[in-house]
Amino acid sequence: MALPYYVSPEQMMADKAEYAKKGIAKGRSIVAMEFADGVLLVADNPSASLHKISEMYDRIAFSGAGKYNEFEMLRKAGIRHADLKGYTYSREDVTARSLANAYSQSIGSLFSADPKPLEVELLV
């Protein structure tokens, strides 16, 4: 009977992080610049049908790099989160920081629990 392989938790997390970094590196770049009158987002996108930059809520933008289906799923979840928070409390309570915190919590829990990490980088 063969013994199962043992992989330390630290090594497993390092392997997941390396896997995610390799997947993100295959994606196209996103650039954000802040001006006195607003923000400029630019994305390298050869596809006319897949959109990398979108508006999530009032004056809150979203862009992603990496696997399109994964950051599109996160974009839709963020829109639902923002709509629910704006409806429940107030539209002014929906901020980019609160969305970034929600994304941080969900992506962190997925990274720890799932065997395959998300291959995305987000810009909110």
mmCIF file with all atom_site columns, C-alpha atoms in Angstrom, residues 29-108:
data_model
loop_
_atom_site.group_PDB
_atom_site.id
_atom_site.type_symbol
_atom_site.label_atom_id
_atom_site.label_alt_id
_atom_site.label_comp_id
_atom_site.label_asym_id
_atom_site.label_entity_id
_atom_site.label_seq_id
_atom_site.pdbx_PDB_ins_code
_atom_site.Cartn_x
_atom_site.Cartn_y
_atom_site.Cartn_z
_atom_site.occupancy
_atom_site.B_iso_or_equiv
_atom_site.pdbx_formal_charge
_atom_site.auth_seq_id
_atom_site.auth_comp_id
_atom_site.auth_asym_id
_atom_site.auth_atom_id
_atom_site.pdbx_PDB_model_num
ATOM 1  C CA . SER A 1 29  ? -2.469  44.994 -18.906 1.00 0.00 ? 29  SER A CA 1
ATOM 2  C CA . ILE A 1 30  ? -4.616  47.645 -17.210 1.00 0.00 ? 30  ILE A CA 1
ATOM 3  C CA . VAL A 1 31  ? -3.439  51.193 -16.516 1.00 0.00 ? 31  VAL A CA 1
ATOM 4  C CA . ALA A 1 32  ? -5.108  53.687 -14.160 1.00 0.00 ? 32  ALA A CA 1
ATOM 5  C CA . MET A 1 33  ? -4.215  57.360 -13.795 1.00 0.00 ? 33  MET A CA 1
ATOM 6  C CA . GLU A 1 34  ? -5.642  59.869 -11.343 1.00 0.00 ? 34  GLU A CA 1
ATOM 7  C CA . PHE A 1 35  ? -6.252  63.447 -12.461 1.00 0.00 ? 35  PHE A CA 1
ATOM 8  C CA . ALA A 1 36  ? -7.650  66.508 -10.688 1.00 0.00 ? 36  ALA A CA 1
ATOM 9  C CA . ASP A 1 37  ? -10.978 66.043 -12.500 1.00 0.00 ? 37  ASP A CA 1
ATOM 10 C CA . GLY A 1 38  ? -11.243 62.263 -12.344 1.00 0.00 ? 38  GLY A CA 1
ATOM 11 C CA . VAL A 1 39  ? -9.649  58.937 -13.185 1.00 0.00 ? 39  VAL A CA 1
ATOM 12 C CA . LEU A 1 40  ? -8.546  57.453 -16.509 1.00 0.00 ? 40  LEU A CA 1
ATOM 13 C CA . LEU A 1 41  ? -8.633  53.680 -17.060 1.00 0.00 ? 41  LEU A CA 1
ATOM 14 C CA . VAL A 1 42  ? -6.972  52.125 -20.103 1.00 0.00 ? 42  VAL A CA 1
ATOM 15 C CA . ALA A 1 43  ? -6.918  48.422 -20.957 1.00 0.00 ? 43  ALA A CA 1
ATOM 16 C CA . ASP A 1 44  ? -5.296  46.461 -23.760 1.00 0.00 ? 44  ASP A CA 1
ATOM 17 C CA . ASN A 1 45  ? -8.221  44.539 -25.226 1.00 0.00 ? 45  ASN A CA 1
ATOM 18 C CA . PRO A 1 46  ? -8.180  43.056 -28.743 1.00 0.00 ? 46  PRO A CA 1
ATOM 19 C CA . SER A 1 47  ? -11.755 41.748 -28.425 1.00 0.00 ? 47  SER A CA 1
ATOM 20 C CA . ALA A 1 48  ? -14.710 43.899 -29.421 1.00 0.00 ? 48  ALA A CA 1
ATOM 21 C CA . SER A 1 49  ? -17.222 41.738 -27.549 1.00 0.00 ? 49  SER A CA 1
ATOM 22 C CA . LEU A 1 50  ? -15.467 41.199 -24.192 1.00 0.00 ? 50  LEU A CA 1
ATOM 23 C CA . HIS A 1 51  ? -15.248 44.307 -22.035 1.00 0.00 ? 51  HIS A CA 1
ATOM 24 C CA . LYS A 1 52  ? -12.447 44.669 -19.496 1.00 0.00 ? 52  LYS A CA 1
ATOM 25 C CA . ILE A 1 53  ? -13.576 48.037 -18.072 1.00 0.00 ? 53  ILE A CA 1
ATOM 26 C CA . SER A 1 54  ? -17.069 48.709 -16.765 1.00 0.00 ? 54  SER A CA 1
ATOM 27 C CA . GLU A 1 55  ? -19.004 50.815 -14.283 1.00 0.00 ? 55  GLU A CA 1
ATOM 28 C CA . MET A 1 56  ? -20.103 48.980 -11.157 1.00 0.00 ? 56  MET A CA 1
ATOM 29 C CA . TYR A 1 57  ? -22.056 51.698 -9.405  1.00 0.00 ? 57  TYR A CA 1
ATOM 30 C CA . ASP A 1 58  ? -22.260 55.491 -9.317  1.00 0.00 ? 58  ASP A CA 1
ATOM 31 C CA . ARG A 1 59  ? -18.792 56.667 -10.314 1.00 0.00 ? 59  ARG A CA 1
ATOM 32 C CA . ILE A 1 60  ? -17.125 53.376 -9.316  1.00 0.00 ? 60  ILE A CA 1
ATOM 33 C CA . ALA A 1 61  ? -15.225 51.622 -12.099 1.00 0.00 ? 61  ALA A CA 1
ATOM 34 C CA . PHE A 1 62  ? -14.102 48.009 -12.353 1.00 0.00 ? 62  PHE A CA 1
ATOM 35 C CA . SER A 1 63  ? -11.430 46.394 -14.486 1.00 0.00 ? 63  SER A CA 1
ATOM 36 C CA . GLY A 1 64  ? -9.791  43.001 -14.427 1.00 0.00 ? 64  GLY A CA 1
ATOM 37 C CA . ALA A 1 65  ? -6.791  41.158 -15.816 1.00 0.00 ? 65  ALA A CA 1
ATOM 38 C CA . GLY A 1 66  ? -6.411  37.405 -16.071 1.00 0.00 ? 66  GLY A CA 1
ATOM 39 C CA . LYS A 1 67  ? -9.114  34.888 -16.914 1.00 0.00 ? 67  LYS A CA 1
ATOM 40 C CA . TYR A 1 68  ? -12.115 36.714 -18.309 1.00 0.00 ? 68  TYR A CA 1
ATOM 41 C CA . ASN A 1 69  ? -14.770 34.331 -16.966 1.00 0.00 ? 69  ASN A CA 1
ATOM 42 C CA . GLU A 1 70  ? -13.372 34.645 -13.437 1.00 0.00 ? 70  GLU A CA 1
ATOM 43 C CA . PHE A 1 71  ? -13.219 38.439 -13.273 1.00 0.00 ? 71  PHE A CA 1
ATOM 44 C CA . GLU A 1 72  ? -16.609 38.714 -15.005 1.00 0.00 ? 72  GLU A CA 1
ATOM 45 C CA . MET A 1 73  ? -18.097 36.518 -12.254 1.00 0.00 ? 73  MET A CA 1
ATOM 46 C CA . LEU A 1 74  ? -16.484 38.788 -9.647  1.00 0.00 ? 74  LEU A CA 1
ATOM 47 C CA . ARG A 1 75  ? -17.749 41.916 -11.439 1.00 0.00 ? 75  ARG A CA 1
ATOM 48 C CA . LYS A 1 76  ? -21.340 40.641 -11.355 1.00 0.00 ? 76  LYS A CA 1
ATOM 49 C CA . ALA A 1 77  ? -21.021 39.718 -7.677  1.00 0.00 ? 77  ALA A CA 1
ATOM 50 C CA . GLY A 1 78  ? -19.679 43.209 -6.943  1.00 0.00 ? 78  GLY A CA 1
ATOM 51 C CA . ILE A 1 79  ? -22.602 44.836 -8.750  1.00 0.00 ? 79  ILE A CA 1
ATOM 52 C CA . ARG A 1 80  ? -25.060 42.730 -6.722  1.00 0.00 ? 80  ARG A CA 1
ATOM 53 C CA . HIS A 1 81  ? -23.225 43.656 -3.513  1.00 0.00 ? 81  HIS A CA 1
ATOM 54 C CA . ALA A 1 82  ? -23.248 47.375 -4.376  1.00 0.00 ? 82  ALA A CA 1
ATOM 55 C CA . ASP A 1 83  ? -26.921 47.343 -5.389  1.00 0.00 ? 83  ASP A CA 1
ATOM 56 C CA . LEU A 1 84  ? -27.961 45.544 -2.207  1.00 0.00 ? 84  LEU A CA 1
ATOM 57 C CA . LYS A 1 85  ? -25.917 47.843 0.025   1.00 0.00 ? 85  LYS A CA 1
ATOM 58 C CA . GLY A 1 86  ? -27.184 50.959 -1.759  1.00 0.00 ? 86  GLY A CA 1
ATOM 59 C CA . TYR A 1 87  ? -30.784 49.760 -1.519  1.00 0.00 ? 87  TYR A CA 1
ATOM 60 C CA . THR A 1 88  ? -30.528 48.640 2.110   1.00 0.00 ? 88  THR A CA 1
ATOM 61 C CA . TYR A 1 89  ? -28.677 51.663 3.462   1.00 0.00 ? 89  TYR A CA 1
ATOM 62 C CA . SER A 1 90  ? -27.910 54.593 1.191   1.00 0.00 ? 90  SER A CA 1
ATOM 63 C CA . ARG A 1 91  ? -26.282 55.159 -2.195  1.00 0.00 ? 91  ARG A CA 1
ATOM 64 C CA . GLU A 1 92  ? -23.557 57.167 -0.447  1.00 0.00 ? 92  GLU A CA 1
ATOM 65 C CA . ASP A 1 93  ? -22.630 54.098 1.627   1.00 0.00 ? 93  ASP A CA 1
ATOM 66 C CA . VAL A 1 94  ? -21.404 52.266 -1.472  1.00 0.00 ? 94  VAL A CA 1
ATOM 67 C CA . THR A 1 95  ? -17.724 53.115 -1.872  1.00 0.00 ? 95  THR A CA 1
ATOM 68 C CA . ALA A 1 96  ? -14.830 51.652 -3.829  1.00 0.00 ? 96  ALA A CA 1
ATOM 69 C CA . ARG A 1 97  ? -13.132 50.838 -0.515  1.00 0.00 ? 97  ARG A CA 1
ATOM 70 C CA . SER A 1 98  ? -16.111 48.791 0.706   1.00 0.00 ? 98  SER A CA 1
ATOM 71 C CA . LEU A 1 99  ? -16.190 46.890 -2.594  1.00 0.00 ? 99  LEU A CA 1
ATOM 72 C CA . ALA A 1 100 ? -12.427 46.273 -2.432  1.00 0.00 ? 100 ALA A CA 1
ATOM 73 C CA . ASN A 1 101 ? -12.827 44.919 1.121   1.00 0.00 ? 101 ASN A CA 1
ATOM 74 C CA . ALA A 1 102 ? -15.643 42.609 -0.009  1.00 0.00 ? 102 ALA A CA 1
ATOM 75 C CA . TYR A 1 103 ? -13.500 41.370 -2.899  1.00 0.00 ? 103 TYR A CA 1
ATOM 76 C CA . SER A 1 104 ? -10.545 40.852 -0.561  1.00 0.00 ? 104 SER A CA 1
ATOM 77 C CA . GLN A 1 105 ? -12.594 38.704 1.796   1.00 0.00 ? 105 GLN A CA 1
ATOM 78 C CA . SER A 1 106 ? -14.166 36.553 -0.915  1.00 0.00 ? 106 SER A CA 1
ATOM 79 C CA . ILE A 1 107 ? -10.970 36.075 -2.946  1.00 0.00 ? 107 ILE A CA 1
ATOM 80 C CA . GLY A 1 108 ? -8.998  35.283 0.224   1.00 0.00 ? 108 GLY A CA 1
#
